[in-house]
Short mmCIF file of C-alpha atoms and ligand atoms in Angstrom, two decimals:
data_model
loop_
_atom_site.label_atom_id
_atom_site.label_comp_id
_atom_site.label_asym_id
_atom_site.label_seq_id
_atom_site.Cartn_x
_atom_site.Cartn_y
_atom_site.Cartn_z
CA MET A 1485 -31.51 6.66 -9.49
CA LYS A 1486 -32.51 10.08 -9.91
CA GLN A 1487 -33.16 10.48 -5.94
CA LEU A 1488 -29.85 9.33 -4.87
CA ALA A 1489 -28.09 11.67 -7.45
CA GLU A 1490 -30.07 14.65 -6.37
CA ARG A 1491 -28.86 13.90 -2.79
CA ILE A 1492 -25.27 13.29 -3.75
CA GLU A 1493 -25.35 16.45 -5.62
CA SER A 1494 -27.12 18.41 -2.84
CA ARG A 1495 -24.28 16.76 -0.21
CA GLU A 1496 -27.49 15.38 1.47
CA ALA A 1497 -26.63 11.79 1.07
CA LEU A 1498 -24.90 10.10 3.99
CA ILE A 1499 -21.68 8.47 2.86
CA GLY A 1500 -20.33 5.37 4.60
CA VAL A 1501 -16.88 4.31 4.65
CA VAL A 1502 -15.88 0.70 5.51
CA GLY A 1503 -12.29 0.23 6.60
CA LEU A 1504 -10.78 3.07 8.24
CA GLY A 1505 -7.22 2.15 7.26
CA TYR A 1506 -4.54 3.84 5.10
CA VAL A 1507 -7.12 4.04 2.27
CA GLY A 1508 -10.59 4.22 4.20
CA LEU A 1509 -9.41 7.22 6.74
CA PRO A 1510 -8.10 9.61 4.20
CA LEU A 1511 -11.46 9.17 2.02
CA ALA A 1512 -13.70 9.55 5.05
CA GLU A 1513 -11.85 12.63 6.07
CA LEU A 1514 -12.09 13.99 2.28
CA PHE A 1515 -15.86 13.19 2.22
CA ALA A 1516 -16.66 15.08 5.25
CA ARG A 1517 -14.24 18.10 4.54
CA LYS A 1518 -16.17 18.50 1.24
CA GLY A 1519 -19.25 19.08 3.25
CA TYR A 1520 -20.82 15.24 3.25
CA LYS A 1521 -21.69 13.75 6.39
CA VAL A 1522 -19.75 10.57 6.90
CA LEU A 1523 -20.23 7.60 8.76
CA GLY A 1524 -17.07 5.34 8.99
CA PHE A 1525 -17.30 1.67 9.73
CA ASP A 1526 -14.30 -0.70 11.42
CA VAL A 1527 -13.90 -3.91 13.06
CA SER A 1528 -11.57 -2.11 15.54
CA SER A 1529 -13.54 -0.71 18.37
CA GLU A 1530 -10.12 0.97 19.46
CA ARG A 1531 -9.97 2.65 15.86
CA ALA A 1532 -13.70 3.88 15.96
CA ALA A 1533 -13.42 5.26 19.52
CA MET A 1534 -10.34 7.19 18.35
CA ILE A 1535 -11.81 8.72 15.32
CA ASN A 1536 -15.13 9.64 17.56
CA ARG A 1537 -12.63 11.44 19.84
CA GLY A 1538 -11.15 13.25 16.99
CA LYS A 1539 -7.80 11.41 17.24
CA ASN A 1540 -5.94 10.64 14.22
CA TYR A 1541 -4.02 7.73 13.58
CA ILE A 1542 -2.91 7.87 9.91
CA ASP A 1543 -0.14 10.00 8.51
CA ASP A 1544 -1.90 11.05 5.25
CA VAL A 1545 -4.72 12.87 7.40
CA ARG A 1546 -4.04 15.87 9.23
CA ASP A 1547 -4.72 15.88 12.79
CA GLU A 1548 -6.48 19.19 12.41
CA ASP A 1549 -8.72 18.35 9.51
CA LEU A 1550 -9.83 15.00 11.43
CA LYS A 1551 -10.56 17.00 14.33
CA GLN A 1552 -12.68 19.69 12.64
CA ALA A 1553 -14.72 17.37 10.71
CA VAL A 1554 -15.49 15.31 14.19
CA ASP A 1555 -16.24 18.48 15.97
CA ALA A 1556 -18.48 19.79 13.35
CA GLY A 1557 -20.45 16.55 13.64
CA LEU A 1558 -19.74 15.63 9.96
CA LEU A 1559 -17.82 12.55 10.53
CA SER A 1560 -18.23 9.68 12.97
CA ALA A 1561 -17.36 6.17 13.29
CA THR A 1562 -18.98 2.87 14.33
CA THR A 1563 -18.37 -0.98 15.08
CA ASP A 1564 -22.08 -1.28 14.60
CA MET A 1565 -22.61 -2.85 10.92
CA SER A 1566 -26.50 -2.57 11.21
CA ARG A 1567 -25.94 1.03 10.69
CA LEU A 1568 -24.77 0.41 7.02
CA ALA A 1569 -28.66 0.65 6.17
CA GLU A 1570 -28.23 4.25 6.92
CA CYS A 1571 -25.85 5.02 4.42
CA GLU A 1572 -26.84 5.93 0.94
CA CYS A 1573 -23.36 5.33 -0.31
CA LEU A 1574 -20.70 2.84 0.75
CA SER A 1575 -17.13 3.10 -0.17
CA ILE A 1576 -15.46 -0.43 0.77
CA CYS A 1577 -11.84 -0.10 1.66
CA VAL A 1578 -10.64 -3.47 3.83
CA PRO A 1579 -7.53 -5.34 3.33
CA THR A 1580 -7.20 -7.69 0.60
CA PRO A 1581 -3.78 -9.44 1.65
CA LEU A 1582 -2.27 -12.79 0.16
CA GLY A 1583 -2.53 -16.31 2.03
CA LYS A 1584 0.19 -18.24 3.00
CA THR A 1585 0.59 -20.01 -0.56
CA LYS A 1586 0.40 -16.64 -2.40
CA GLU A 1587 -3.11 -17.05 -2.95
CA PRO A 1588 -6.04 -14.17 -2.77
CA ASP A 1589 -7.28 -13.83 0.85
CA LEU A 1590 -10.89 -12.24 0.33
CA SER A 1591 -11.98 -12.87 3.72
CA TYR A 1592 -12.43 -9.18 4.78
CA ILE A 1593 -14.39 -8.76 1.46
CA HIS A 1594 -16.27 -11.80 2.41
CA ALA A 1595 -16.96 -10.53 6.13
CA VAL A 1596 -18.28 -7.20 4.57
CA VAL A 1597 -20.60 -8.90 2.10
CA VAL A 1598 -21.97 -10.84 4.97
CA GLU A 1599 -22.96 -7.87 6.42
CA LEU A 1600 -24.34 -6.35 3.37
CA LYS A 1601 -26.55 -9.22 2.93
CA LYS A 1602 -28.15 -8.41 5.94
CA TYR A 1603 -28.29 -4.73 6.02
CA ALA A 1604 -28.02 -3.46 2.28
CA ARG A 1605 -31.01 -1.63 1.29
CA ALA A 1606 -32.73 -0.98 -2.10
CA GLY A 1607 -31.54 2.41 -3.36
CA GLN A 1608 -27.94 2.26 -2.29
CA LEU A 1609 -24.84 2.88 -4.15
CA LEU A 1610 -21.97 0.29 -2.98
CA VAL A 1611 -18.38 0.99 -4.27
CA LEU A 1612 -15.92 -1.55 -3.82
CA GLU A 1613 -12.20 0.03 -3.51
CA SER A 1614 -10.17 -3.04 -2.35
CA THR A 1615 -7.54 -4.05 -4.70
CA THR A 1616 -8.38 -7.54 -6.17
CA TYR A 1617 -8.65 -9.72 -8.96
CA PRO A 1618 -10.78 -9.23 -12.09
CA GLY A 1619 -14.26 -10.55 -11.60
CA THR A 1620 -14.33 -10.06 -7.75
CA THR A 1621 -17.08 -7.30 -7.81
CA ASP A 1622 -19.60 -8.94 -9.88
CA ASP A 1623 -18.89 -12.70 -8.55
CA GLU A 1624 -18.13 -11.88 -4.83
CA MET A 1625 -20.26 -8.53 -4.05
CA ALA A 1626 -22.95 -8.36 -6.62
CA ALA A 1627 -24.04 -12.05 -6.97
CA PRO A 1628 -24.42 -13.10 -3.48
CA LEU A 1629 -26.00 -9.78 -2.63
CA LEU A 1630 -28.68 -10.62 -5.32
CA ALA A 1631 -28.82 -14.07 -4.34
CA GLY A 1632 -30.50 -12.56 -1.16
CA HIS A 1633 -32.65 -10.32 -2.93
CA PRO A 1634 -33.91 -11.93 -5.99
CA GLU A 1635 -36.16 -9.01 -6.55
CA TRP A 1636 -33.43 -6.49 -6.99
CA GLU A 1637 -32.12 -5.25 -10.46
CA ILE A 1638 -28.66 -4.01 -10.41
CA GLY A 1639 -28.79 -0.50 -12.00
CA ARG A 1640 -32.50 0.09 -10.74
CA ASP A 1641 -32.64 -1.06 -7.41
CA ILE A 1642 -29.12 -1.10 -6.23
CA PHE A 1643 -26.11 0.39 -7.63
CA ILE A 1644 -22.59 -1.36 -7.76
CA ALA A 1645 -19.38 -0.23 -8.90
CA PHE A 1646 -15.66 -0.68 -8.67
CA SER A 1647 -13.32 2.33 -8.18
CA PRO A 1648 -9.47 1.36 -7.63
CA GLU A 1649 -7.99 3.23 -4.36
CA ARG A 1650 -4.88 4.76 -5.54
CA VAL A 1651 -3.28 6.18 -2.36
CA ASP A 1652 0.45 6.50 -2.35
CA PRO A 1653 1.26 6.97 1.22
CA SER A 1654 3.64 9.97 2.22
CA ASN A 1655 3.42 11.33 -1.37
CA PRO A 1656 3.90 15.09 -0.64
CA VAL A 1657 2.03 16.14 -3.95
CA TYR A 1658 -0.54 13.45 -4.67
CA LYS A 1659 -3.29 12.94 -1.79
CA THR A 1660 -6.74 11.32 -2.38
CA GLU A 1661 -8.22 14.57 -3.43
CA ASN A 1662 -6.11 15.24 -6.51
CA THR A 1663 -5.30 11.57 -7.52
CA PRO A 1664 -7.43 10.87 -10.54
CA LYS A 1665 -10.26 8.35 -9.70
CA VAL A 1666 -11.26 5.61 -12.34
CA VAL A 1667 -14.72 3.92 -11.79
CA GLY A 1668 -16.72 1.27 -13.56
CA GLY A 1669 -19.98 0.05 -12.73
CA CYS A 1670 -22.24 -3.11 -13.23
CA THR A 1671 -24.50 -1.39 -15.42
CA PRO A 1672 -24.07 2.48 -16.91
CA ALA A 1673 -26.59 3.74 -14.30
CA CYS A 1674 -24.09 2.12 -11.58
CA THR A 1675 -21.00 3.97 -13.54
CA GLU A 1676 -22.87 7.20 -13.54
CA LEU A 1677 -23.99 7.27 -9.86
CA ALA A 1678 -20.11 6.38 -8.89
CA ARG A 1679 -18.83 9.07 -11.12
CA LEU A 1680 -21.15 11.69 -9.73
CA LEU A 1681 -20.31 10.62 -6.10
CA TYR A 1682 -16.18 10.65 -6.73
CA SER A 1683 -16.69 13.78 -8.76
CA LYS A 1684 -17.83 15.65 -5.89
CA VAL A 1685 -14.45 15.33 -4.02
CA ILE A 1686 -12.02 14.03 -6.57
CA SER A 1687 -10.73 15.37 -9.65
CA PRO A 1688 -10.59 14.31 -12.40
CA VAL A 1689 -12.80 11.24 -12.48
CA HIS A 1690 -12.50 8.85 -15.49
CA THR A 1691 -15.06 6.36 -16.21
CA VAL A 1692 -14.46 2.90 -17.65
CA SER A 1693 -16.87 0.17 -19.38
CA SER A 1694 -17.14 -2.28 -16.64
CA THR A 1695 -16.18 -3.37 -12.92
CA MET A 1696 -13.52 -5.98 -14.31
CA THR A 1697 -12.23 -3.34 -16.75
CA ALA A 1698 -11.67 -0.91 -13.29
CA GLU A 1699 -10.29 -4.03 -11.11
CA LEU A 1700 -7.50 -4.70 -14.17
CA VAL A 1701 -6.54 -0.78 -14.08
CA LYS A 1702 -5.43 -1.15 -10.75
CA LEU A 1703 -3.60 -4.50 -11.37
CA LEU A 1704 -2.10 -3.20 -14.65
CA GLU A 1705 -0.76 -0.16 -12.48
CA ASN A 1706 0.98 -1.91 -9.74
CA THR A 1707 2.09 -4.88 -11.90
CA TYR A 1708 3.77 -2.22 -14.14
CA ARG A 1709 5.65 -1.16 -10.84
CA ASN A 1710 6.66 -4.60 -9.78
CA VAL A 1711 7.82 -5.59 -13.08
CA ASN A 1712 10.09 -2.70 -13.57
CA ILE A 1713 11.47 -2.77 -10.36
CA ALA A 1714 12.31 -6.39 -10.93
CA TRP A 1715 14.35 -5.12 -14.23
CA ALA A 1716 15.90 -2.33 -11.94
CA ASN A 1717 16.90 -5.39 -9.73
CA GLU A 1718 18.22 -7.60 -12.00
CA PHE A 1719 19.83 -4.83 -13.61
CA ALA A 1720 21.74 -4.05 -10.37
CA MET A 1721 22.84 -7.53 -10.28
CA ILE A 1722 24.15 -7.26 -13.64
CA CYS A 1723 25.97 -4.19 -12.80
CA ARG A 1724 27.69 -5.52 -9.73
CA LYS A 1725 29.02 -8.55 -11.90
CA LEU A 1726 30.52 -6.00 -14.34
CA GLY A 1727 31.57 -3.81 -11.72
CA VAL A 1728 29.73 -0.53 -12.61
CA ASP A 1729 27.67 1.70 -10.35
CA VAL A 1730 23.83 1.19 -11.30
CA TRP A 1731 22.76 4.45 -9.59
CA GLU A 1732 25.10 6.27 -12.14
CA ILE A 1733 23.55 4.72 -15.14
CA ILE A 1734 19.88 5.25 -13.98
CA GLN A 1735 20.67 8.82 -13.20
CA ALA A 1736 22.02 9.05 -16.74
CA ALA A 1737 19.31 7.18 -18.52
CA SER A 1738 16.88 9.53 -16.69
CA THR A 1739 17.86 12.39 -18.87
CA LYS A 1740 15.94 11.19 -21.68
CA PRO A 1741 13.06 13.02 -21.84
CA PHE A 1742 10.86 10.22 -23.43
CA GLY A 1743 10.56 6.52 -23.36
CA PHE A 1744 12.18 5.99 -20.20
CA GLN A 1745 11.07 6.11 -16.44
CA ALA A 1746 13.41 5.47 -13.68
CA PHE A 1747 12.78 2.50 -11.26
CA TYR A 1748 15.22 1.80 -8.63
CA PRO A 1749 16.97 -1.15 -7.12
CA GLY A 1750 16.32 -2.23 -3.31
CA PRO A 1751 16.33 -4.87 -0.90
CA GLY A 1752 13.13 -6.06 -2.26
CA LEU A 1753 9.23 -5.19 -2.47
CA GLY A 1754 7.02 -4.03 0.41
CA GLY A 1755 3.72 -2.67 1.42
CA HIS A 1756 0.39 -3.84 1.10
CA CYS A 1757 0.32 -3.15 -2.99
CA ILE A 1758 3.16 -3.71 -4.97
CA PRO A 1759 4.40 -7.46 -3.88
CA ILE A 1760 0.51 -8.53 -3.43
CA ASP A 1761 -1.49 -7.22 -6.26
CA PRO A 1762 0.05 -8.71 -9.33
CA GLN A 1763 -0.41 -12.07 -7.22
CA TYR A 1764 -4.09 -11.66 -7.44
CA LEU A 1765 -3.77 -11.49 -11.09
CA ALA A 1766 -1.33 -14.60 -11.30
CA TRP A 1767 -3.75 -16.42 -9.18
CA LYS A 1768 -6.93 -15.76 -11.62
CA MET A 1769 -4.79 -16.42 -14.79
CA ARG A 1770 -3.75 -19.83 -13.40
CA ALA A 1771 -7.18 -20.67 -12.64
CA LEU A 1772 -7.88 -19.85 -16.49
CA ASN A 1773 -4.67 -22.04 -17.27
CA PHE A 1774 -2.93 -18.93 -18.50
CA PRO A 1775 0.04 -18.41 -16.10
CA SER A 1776 1.44 -15.04 -16.40
CA ARG A 1777 5.35 -15.40 -17.06
CA MET A 1778 5.99 -11.85 -16.36
CA ILE A 1779 4.70 -11.56 -12.87
CA GLU A 1780 6.21 -15.22 -12.20
CA VAL A 1781 9.56 -14.00 -13.27
CA SER A 1782 9.25 -10.68 -11.57
CA ASP A 1783 8.24 -12.27 -8.29
CA GLN A 1784 11.45 -14.44 -8.34
CA VAL A 1785 13.60 -11.77 -9.00
CA ASN A 1786 12.02 -9.44 -6.16
CA SER A 1787 11.60 -11.88 -3.53
CA GLY A 1788 15.07 -13.02 -4.18
CA MET A 1789 16.68 -9.72 -3.10
CA PRO A 1790 16.48 -9.74 0.44
CA HIS A 1791 18.74 -12.97 0.42
CA TYR A 1792 21.04 -11.01 -2.20
CA VAL A 1793 21.40 -8.58 0.21
CA VAL A 1794 22.45 -10.78 3.14
CA HIS A 1795 25.20 -12.38 0.73
CA LEU A 1796 26.20 -8.82 -0.12
CA VAL A 1797 26.76 -7.99 3.60
CA MET A 1798 28.37 -11.47 4.24
CA GLU A 1799 31.02 -10.63 1.35
CA THR A 1800 31.61 -7.20 2.60
CA LEU A 1801 32.33 -8.49 6.10
CA ASN A 1802 34.56 -11.23 4.81
CA GLU A 1803 36.58 -8.73 3.22
CA GLN A 1804 37.87 -7.50 6.30
CA ALA A 1805 37.92 -10.98 8.08
CA ILE A 1806 34.77 -10.75 10.07
CA ALA A 1807 32.29 -13.39 10.33
CA LEU A 1808 28.71 -12.94 10.06
CA LYS A 1809 28.09 -15.05 12.92
CA GLY A 1810 28.61 -12.81 15.78
CA SER A 1811 28.95 -9.62 14.36
CA ASN A 1812 27.07 -6.54 15.30
CA ILE A 1813 24.85 -5.01 12.44
CA ALA A 1814 23.23 -1.84 12.59
CA CYS A 1815 20.31 -1.60 10.26
CA LEU A 1816 18.82 2.07 8.70
CA GLY A 1817 15.44 1.85 8.18
CA VAL A 1818 13.01 -0.79 8.63
CA ALA A 1819 9.75 0.63 7.13
CA TYR A 1820 9.11 -0.71 3.46
CA LYS A 1821 9.66 2.67 1.70
CA ALA A 1822 10.92 6.12 2.87
CA ASN A 1823 8.96 8.17 5.21
CA VAL A 1824 6.30 5.75 6.05
CA ASP A 1825 5.62 3.98 9.28
CA ASP A 1826 4.54 1.08 7.45
CA VAL A 1827 6.31 -2.11 8.06
CA ARG A 1828 3.94 -4.51 6.14
CA GLU A 1829 5.63 -6.96 3.76
CA SER A 1830 8.80 -4.70 4.56
CA PRO A 1831 11.83 -6.55 2.77
CA ALA A 1832 14.05 -4.98 5.65
CA LEU A 1833 12.30 -7.51 8.29
CA ASP A 1834 13.19 -10.60 5.95
CA VAL A 1835 16.91 -9.15 5.64
CA MET A 1836 17.32 -8.65 9.17
CA TYR A 1837 15.55 -12.00 10.05
CA GLU A 1838 17.74 -13.80 7.90
CA LEU A 1839 20.99 -12.26 9.27
CA GLN A 1840 19.75 -13.16 12.82
CA LYS A 1841 19.22 -16.59 11.99
CA ARG A 1842 22.82 -17.07 10.42
CA GLY A 1843 23.91 -15.43 14.20
CA ALA A 1844 24.30 -11.77 13.54
CA ASN A 1845 23.60 -9.35 16.34
CA ILE A 1846 20.93 -7.26 14.79
CA SER A 1847 19.53 -3.85 16.05
CA PHE A 1848 17.82 -1.08 13.85
CA HIS A 1849 16.97 2.67 13.65
CA ASP A 1850 13.92 3.94 11.97
CA PRO A 1851 12.75 7.71 12.77
CA PHE A 1852 9.34 6.55 11.80
CA VAL A 1853 8.96 2.76 13.52
CA PRO A 1854 9.54 2.78 17.27
CA SER A 1855 9.60 -0.96 17.37
CA ILE A 1856 9.18 -4.38 15.37
CA GLN A 1857 8.69 -7.88 15.96
CA LEU A 1858 11.70 -10.06 14.68
CA GLY A 1859 11.94 -13.85 15.53
CA GLY A 1860 9.15 -13.61 17.97
CA GLN A 1861 10.77 -10.81 20.07
CA THR A 1862 10.15 -7.17 20.22
CA MET A 1863 13.26 -4.89 19.17
CA SER A 1864 12.97 -1.11 19.61
CA SER A 1865 14.38 1.43 17.67
CA HIS A 1866 18.06 2.60 18.61
CA VAL A 1867 18.90 6.23 19.09
CA LEU A 1868 21.31 7.11 15.77
CA THR A 1869 24.63 8.39 17.65
CA PRO A 1870 28.38 8.32 16.56
CA ASP A 1871 28.92 5.70 19.27
CA TYR A 1872 26.11 3.54 17.91
CA LEU A 1873 27.45 3.62 14.71
CA ALA A 1874 31.06 3.29 15.33
CA GLY A 1875 30.54 0.25 17.72
CA SER A 1876 28.76 -1.59 14.73
CA ASP A 1877 30.74 -3.94 12.75
CA LEU A 1878 28.50 -2.90 9.43
CA VAL A 1879 25.77 -0.16 8.89
CA LEU A 1880 23.10 -1.70 6.66
CA VAL A 1881 21.02 0.84 5.27
CA LEU A 1882 17.46 -0.88 4.24
CA THR A 1883 15.25 2.35 3.81
CA ASN A 1884 16.10 5.79 2.93
CA HIS A 1885 14.05 8.14 5.08
CA ASP A 1886 14.47 11.80 4.99
CA GLY A 1887 15.94 13.57 7.92
CA VAL A 1888 18.40 10.68 8.91
CA ASP A 1889 21.89 12.43 9.18
CA TYR A 1890 23.83 10.35 6.29
CA GLN A 1891 26.96 12.40 6.81
CA MET A 1892 27.05 11.34 10.41
CA VAL A 1893 26.58 7.45 9.32
CA ALA A 1894 29.41 8.02 6.68
CA SER A 1895 31.78 9.76 9.03
CA HIS A 1896 31.44 7.28 12.15
CA ALA A 1897 30.30 4.04 10.53
CA ARG A 1898 33.35 1.55 9.94
CA GLN A 1899 31.61 -0.15 7.09
CA VAL A 1900 28.58 0.83 5.16
CA VAL A 1901 26.31 -1.42 2.74
CA ASP A 1902 23.57 0.80 1.17
CA THR A 1903 20.78 -0.83 -0.72
CA ARG A 1904 18.94 2.38 -1.38
CA ASN A 1905 21.68 4.91 -2.85
CA ALA A 1906 20.90 6.83 0.68
CA MET A 1907 24.72 7.70 1.03
CA ARG A 1908 24.71 9.57 -2.19
CA GLY A 1909 26.25 13.16 -1.51
CA THR A 1910 28.24 12.29 1.47
CA SER A 1911 31.97 12.28 1.62
CA GLY A 1912 34.37 9.86 3.32
CA GLY A 1913 33.72 6.30 4.86
CA SER A 1914 33.69 2.78 3.27
CA ILE A 1915 30.39 2.49 1.30
CA VAL A 1916 29.19 -0.73 -0.44
CA ARG A 1917 26.31 0.25 -2.87
CA LEU A 1918 23.80 -2.40 -4.22
N1 NAD B 3065 -2.13 1.48 1.90
C1 NAD B 3065 -1.79 1.44 0.47
O1 NAD B 3065 -1.06 2.23 0.23
C2 NAD B 3065 -3.10 1.23 -0.38
C3 NAD B 3065 -3.07 1.88 -1.77
C4 NAD B 3065 -3.74 1.64 -2.62
C5 NAD B 3065 -4.84 0.64 -2.39
N2 NAD B 3065 -4.78 -0.28 -1.32
C6 NAD B 3065 -5.74 -1.32 -0.94
O2 NAD B 3065 -6.95 -0.77 -0.34
C7 NAD B 3065 -7.41 -1.71 0.40
C8 NAD B 3065 -7.07 -1.42 1.98
O3 NAD B 3065 -5.96 -1.33 2.17
P1 NAD B 3065 -5.42 -0.21 3.70
O4 NAD B 3065 -4.02 0.04 3.48
O5 NAD B 3065 -6.14 0.97 3.83
O6 NAD B 3065 -5.71 -1.28 5.01
P2 NAD B 3065 -5.50 -1.34 6.32
O7 NAD B 3065 -5.32 -2.56 7.01
O8 NAD B 3065 -4.68 0.03 6.76
O9 NAD B 3065 -6.95 -0.91 6.63
C9 NAD B 3065 -8.22 -1.45 6.58
C10 NAD B 3065 -8.96 -1.17 7.89
O10 NAD B 3065 -10.12 -2.20 7.63
C11 NAD B 3065 -10.65 -2.95 8.89
N3 NAD B 3065 -11.40 -3.84 8.61
C12 NAD B 3065 -10.97 -5.16 8.36
N4 NAD B 3065 -11.96 -5.86 8.32
C13 NAD B 3065 -13.15 -5.29 8.45
C14 NAD B 3065 -14.63 -5.44 8.11
N5 NAD B 3065 -14.98 -6.75 7.96
N6 NAD B 3065 -15.52 -4.34 8.33
C15 NAD B 3065 -14.78 -2.90 8.52
N7 NAD B 3065 -13.86 -2.63 8.65
C16 NAD B 3065 -12.45 -3.83 8.57
C17 NAD B 3065 -9.39 -2.96 9.50
O11 NAD B 3065 -9.53 -2.89 10.85
C18 NAD B 3065 -8.59 -1.67 9.23
O12 NAD B 3065 -8.75 -0.43 9.90
C19 NAD B 3065 -6.84 -2.96 0.13
O13 NAD B 3065 -7.15 -3.91 -0.92
C20 NAD B 3065 -5.47 -2.52 -0.56
O14 NAD B 3065 -4.57 -3.47 -1.37
C21 NAD B 3065 -3.83 0.10 -0.28
#
């Protein structure tokens, strides 16, 4: 342990980052920017080749920072998993999606563990960062590794920890570097090494007593968002029934300086975290015969939102004696949230798919997303012009990207349904808000 601690301290330790996506690439670039030599691992040869050419593909990484790290020989990438053996510290940032019936899909973590069983060596620090259910680090990573190396003792020969990734893509203030990091190891020695490693590049680092505690920190954070968004969505439906403006109420409630945090309604949840992570916890608790009612109810409310929006569109068209079938609907924004290019789990796609299935002619504009797959077909982003807006029966705002000229939308659209309050501050036009 002392030797690895000294090598981390002196920045001589070679850092490996496994999975170079939205989470892994910013982390790899950060270690390199802080003076560590970093070897990135990915199954995508295209991604590895891009990095080795100094080409960036993640918005939260600055092109010039990536190029500088590669040119300085501090950052490189490979698909050759045998090179895991070269690294002294490894952070694992592979996907943890859901299967078809909302059960955890740990296949990416399992694939990494298969490689670690072959190439991990004594003296390494292994940190899992992928969001997952409580118990994963011990049961799915440490146990199989030790089964292959019965001579190892955790905390003496090999060091294993969990540290939840907290990336918030496109956040202008909080990046990997200044978002506090939580770490919990299998043993106190594991926690201490992981704390030391991350404290060299991220401030502050907060240690917790176990890997399971660290896993649950992430699940508490993201379930908190999921549940509160569900309440904002249900509250929006309540307000609609009562004929009052939910956005005005949230704005007014936000003036309270304590005891209230604003969450906003929308067409549903999206992205690789908020809709998914609570399901990992719910699955684990079902297995322990303790179903989480909060998660189940929130999921029902949130996953019903796309259908609620479709209904709102139908009602709005109906007011103008227009049938949904055959109508032209221009959708603004398909990314799962503002100012990102990520459409994973985007509720916009669910809304558009349901509208299309009911016979509407769907098109979209998204300054961040050039094309999408909808109903098995590729659809390209339309240029946003007065003619495009005026030629549609209804404009449906599904994502509130900055930089869209919403006043032009108000001035030219025949009818707008706004699920994000993006049209606030515009004048004129016929606007129905969620
Ligand atoms: N995206 C976010 O905003 C965010 C935020 C916090 C936490 N997380 C969590 O971080 C984890 C990673 O998410 P992401 O958004 O970075 O995913 P991503 O899909 O953007 O990136 C994952 C990368 O891992 C690679 N990969 C897949 N299998 C691999 C393997 N066996 N070996 C090596 N590389 C492999 C993929 O090719 C891809 O480049 C997930 O558990 C997610 O829940 C994501």
